[in-house]
PDB file of C-alpha atoms in Angstrom:
ATOM      1  CA  UNK A   1     205.180  76.640  66.690  1.00  0.00           C
ATOM      2  CA  UNK A   2     202.997  76.143  63.659  1.00  0.00           C
ATOM      3  CA  UNK A   3     199.236  75.919  63.934  1.00  0.00           C
ATOM      4  CA  UNK A   4     197.025  74.156  61.393  1.00  0.00           C
ATOM      5  CA  UNK A   5     193.267  74.495  61.031  1.00  0.00           C
ATOM      6  CA  UNK A   6     191.288  72.351  58.593  1.00  0.00           C
ATOM      7  CA  UNK A   7     187.963  73.292  57.059  1.00  0.00           C
ATOM      8  CA  UNK A   8     185.713  72.288  54.184  1.00  0.00           C
ATOM      9  CA  UNK A   9     184.502  68.919  55.375  1.00  0.00           C
ATOM     10  CA  UNK A  10     180.875  67.925  55.240  1.00  0.00           C
ATOM     11  CA  UNK A  11     178.308  65.598  53.767  1.00  0.00           C
ATOM     12  CA  UNK A  12     178.393  64.751  50.077  1.00  0.00           C
ATOM     13  CA  UNK A  13     176.709  62.147  47.902  1.00  0.00           C
ATOM     14  CA  UNK A  14     178.736  59.340  46.405  1.00  0.00           C
ATOM     15  CA  UNK A  15     180.367  60.608  43.251  1.00  0.00           C
ATOM     16  CA  UNK A  16     180.420  64.161  44.529  1.00  0.00           C
ATOM     17  CA  UNK A  17     183.280  66.479  45.408  1.00  0.00           C
ATOM     18  CA  UNK A  18     184.655  68.432  48.339  1.00  0.00           C
ATOM     19  CA  UNK A  19     187.581  70.784  48.742  1.00  0.00           C
ATOM     20  CA  UNK A  20     189.378  70.766  52.058  1.00  0.00           C
ATOM     21  CA  UNK A  21     191.507  73.669  53.215  1.00  0.00           C
ATOM     22  CA  UNK A  22     194.292  73.811  55.779  1.00  0.00           C
ATOM     23  CA  UNK A  23     195.245  77.242  57.025  1.00  0.00           C
ATOM     24  CA  UNK A  24     198.678  77.485  58.599  1.00  0.00           C
ATOM     25  CA  UNK A  25     199.907  80.121  60.996  1.00  0.00           C
ATOM     26  CA  UNK A  26     202.898  80.673  63.209  1.00  0.00           C
ATOM     27  CA  UNK A  27     206.325  79.492  62.035  1.00  0.00           C
ATOM     28  CA  UNK A  28     205.198  78.471  58.576  1.00  0.00           C
ATOM     29  CA  UNK A  29     208.619  79.277  57.128  1.00  0.00           C
ATOM     30  CA  UNK A  30     210.012  76.138  58.761  1.00  0.00           C
ATOM     31  CA  UNK A  31     207.674  73.768  56.914  1.00  0.00           C
ATOM     32  CA  UNK A  32     209.345  71.420  54.417  1.00  0.00           C
ATOM     33  CA  UNK A  33     206.313  69.362  53.464  1.00  0.00           C
ATOM     34  CA  UNK A  34     202.582  69.211  54.054  1.00  0.00           C
ATOM     35  CA  UNK A  35     200.369  66.175  54.065  1.00  0.00           C
ATOM     36  CA  UNK A  36     196.805  65.011  54.355  1.00  0.00           C
ATOM     37  CA  UNK A  37     195.979  61.932  56.406  1.00  0.00           C
ATOM     38  CA  UNK A  38     192.650  60.360  57.182  1.00  0.00           C
ATOM     39  CA  UNK A  39     191.208  58.133  59.856  1.00  0.00           C
ATOM     40  CA  UNK A  40     187.973  56.196  59.535  1.00  0.00           C
ATOM     41  CA  UNK A  41     186.117  54.799  62.570  1.00  0.00           C
ATOM     42  CA  UNK A  42     187.826  51.683  63.864  1.00  0.00           C
ATOM     43  CA  UNK A  43     190.830  52.105  61.583  1.00  0.00           C
ATOM     44  CA  UNK A  44     194.282  53.558  62.000  1.00  0.00           C
ATOM     45  CA  UNK A  45     195.308  56.834  60.470  1.00  0.00           C
ATOM     46  CA  UNK A  46     196.481  56.481  56.886  1.00  0.00           C
ATOM     47  CA  UNK A  47     198.301  58.590  54.365  1.00  0.00           C
ATOM     48  CA  UNK A  48     196.283  60.274  51.647  1.00  0.00           C
ATOM     49  CA  UNK A  49     198.447  62.914  49.958  1.00  0.00           C
ATOM     50  CA  UNK A  50     201.639  64.918  50.438  1.00  0.00           C
ATOM     51  CA  UNK A  51     203.273  67.921  48.847  1.00  0.00           C
ATOM     52  CA  UNK A  52     206.587  69.672  49.242  1.00  0.00           C
ATOM     53  CA  UNK A  53     206.109  73.202  50.499  1.00  0.00           C
ATOM     54  CA  UNK A  54     207.673  74.376  47.248  1.00  0.00           C
ATOM     55  CA  UNK A  55     204.749  72.772  45.441  1.00  0.00           C
ATOM     56  CA  UNK A  56     207.069  70.910  43.077  1.00  0.00           C
ATOM     57  CA  UNK A  57     206.480  67.321  44.225  1.00  0.00           C
ATOM     58  CA  UNK A  58     203.325  65.450  45.173  1.00  0.00           C
ATOM     59  CA  UNK A  59     202.413  61.883  46.125  1.00  0.00           C
ATOM     60  CA  UNK A  60     199.123  60.108  46.627  1.00  0.00           C
ATOM     61  CA  UNK A  61     197.934  56.918  48.200  1.00  0.00           C
ATOM     62  CA  UNK A  62     196.825  54.370  45.618  1.00  0.00           C
ATOM     63  CA  UNK A  63     193.322  54.521  47.030  1.00  0.00           C
ATOM     64  CA  UNK A  64     192.912  58.201  46.133  1.00  0.00           C
ATOM     65  CA  UNK A  65     195.212  58.578  43.129  1.00  0.00           C
ATOM     66  CA  UNK A  66     193.411  60.058  40.165  1.00  0.00           C
ATOM     67  CA  UNK A  67     190.588  61.385  42.330  1.00  0.00           C
ATOM     68  CA  UNK A  68     192.285  63.653  44.881  1.00  0.00           C
ATOM     69  CA  UNK A  69     194.571  66.593  44.199  1.00  0.00           C
ATOM     70  CA  UNK A  70     196.776  68.316  46.762  1.00  0.00           C
ATOM     71  CA  UNK A  71     197.962  71.865  46.206  1.00  0.00           C
ATOM     72  CA  UNK A  72     199.592  74.648  48.175  1.00  0.00           C
ATOM     73  CA  UNK A  73     199.341  78.411  48.079  1.00  0.00           C
ATOM     74  CA  UNK A  74     202.295  79.750  50.032  1.00  0.00           C
ATOM     75  CA  UNK A  75     201.124  83.338  49.671  1.00  0.00           C
ATOM     76  CA  UNK A  76     198.018  82.381  51.630  1.00  0.00           C
ATOM     77  CA  UNK A  77     199.741  79.812  53.859  1.00  0.00           C
ATOM     78  CA  UNK A  78     197.078  77.338  52.831  1.00  0.00           C
ATOM     79  CA  UNK A  79     197.097  73.727  51.634  1.00  0.00           C
ATOM     80  CA  UNK A  80     194.160  72.266  49.751  1.00  0.00           C
ATOM     81  CA  UNK A  81     192.846  68.799  49.061  1.00  0.00           C
ATOM     82  CA  UNK A  82     190.423  68.617  46.167  1.00  0.00           C
ATOM     83  CA  UNK A  83     188.447  65.394  46.439  1.00  0.00           C
ATOM     84  CA  UNK A  84     186.466  64.203  43.440  1.00  0.00           C
ATOM     85  CA  UNK A  85     184.439  61.067  42.785  1.00  0.00           C
ATOM     86  CA  UNK A  86     184.013  60.364  46.473  1.00  0.00           C
ATOM     87  CA  UNK A  87     183.087  56.811  47.410  1.00  0.00           C
ATOM     88  CA  UNK A  88     181.871  55.007  50.550  1.00  0.00           C
ATOM     89  CA  UNK A  89     185.536  54.159  51.233  1.00  0.00           C
ATOM     90  CA  UNK A  90     186.431  57.819  51.721  1.00  0.00           C
ATOM     91  CA  UNK A  91     184.446  58.860  54.834  1.00  0.00           C
ATOM     92  CA  UNK A  92     186.850  59.751  57.616  1.00  0.00           C
ATOM     93  CA  UNK A  93     188.257  62.562  59.656  1.00  0.00           C
ATOM     94  CA  UNK A  94     190.832  64.241  57.457  1.00  0.00           C
ATOM     95  CA  UNK A  95     193.890  65.755  59.098  1.00  0.00           C
ATOM     96  CA  UNK A  96     196.328  68.284  57.767  1.00  0.00           C
ATOM     97  CA  UNK A  97     199.932  67.853  58.895  1.00  0.00           C
ATOM     98  CA  UNK A  98     203.227  69.675  58.557  1.00  0.00           C
ATOM     99  CA  UNK A  99     206.786  68.373  58.474  1.00  0.00           C
ATOM    100  CA  UNK A 100     209.739  70.597  59.274  1.00  0.00           C
ATOM    101  CA  UNK A 101     212.497  68.160  58.322  1.00  0.00           C
ATOM    102  CA  UNK A 102     211.439  65.666  55.681  1.00  0.00           C
ATOM    103  CA  UNK A 103     209.194  65.044  52.720  1.00  0.00           C
ATOM    104  CA  UNK A 104     207.448  61.893  53.798  1.00  0.00           C
ATOM    105  CA  UNK A 105     204.447  59.635  53.387  1.00  0.00           C
ATOM    106  CA  UNK A 106     204.760  58.499  57.015  1.00  0.00           C
ATOM    107  CA  UNK A 107     202.768  60.083  59.800  1.00  0.00           C
ATOM    108  CA  UNK A 108     205.673  59.957  62.253  1.00  0.00           C
ATOM    109  CA  UNK A 109     207.609  62.433  60.133  1.00  0.00           C
ATOM    110  CA  UNK A 110     204.943  65.071  60.704  1.00  0.00           C
ATOM    111  CA  UNK A 111     205.204  67.039  63.904  1.00  0.00           C
ATOM    112  CA  UNK A 112     202.327  69.481  63.460  1.00  0.00           C
ATOM    113  CA  UNK A 113     198.715  68.422  63.145  1.00  0.00           C
ATOM    114  CA  UNK A 114     195.360  70.063  62.757  1.00  0.00           C
ATOM    115  CA  UNK A 115     192.257  68.992  64.645  1.00  0.00           C
ATOM    116  CA  UNK A 116     190.673  67.364  61.617  1.00  0.00           C
ATOM    117  CA  UNK A 117     187.579  67.879  59.519  1.00  0.00           C
ATOM    118  CA  UNK A 118     184.860  65.277  58.990  1.00  0.00           C
ATOM    119  CA  UNK A 119     184.030  63.987  55.533  1.00  0.00           C
ATOM    120  CA  UNK A 120     180.847  61.952  55.179  1.00  0.00           C
ATOM    121  CA  UNK A 121     179.663  60.260  51.989  1.00  0.00           C
ATOM    122  CA  UNK A 122     176.037  59.293  51.510  1.00  0.00           C
ATOM    123  CA  UNK A 123     174.725  56.751  49.037  1.00  0.00           C
TER     124      UNK A 123
END
């Protein structure tokens, strides 16, 4: 089993920044890729960013490209999502996820999920 715990969410003004963290424990050696997904009220969960556990490859949703940066620190078993220039389109619960078998932008390829952290943007 691998356990994921997100932190770093909160309230920020439009144009501001937040850094989310995802601490992994358990069988972290089996992780092939990590991802960040988000879900706004009344909407389905959507992909935001992904990274291979090696840290060599990253992908971003078009909606966050150029503003968000995903990174991984394997020594600390932690994945980060740096979010800059936040807009009213970004508020959501952000979830960290782990994949043991594939590098993917699809939620169904991720078998381990955190409980989420709330991001709120004020105008």
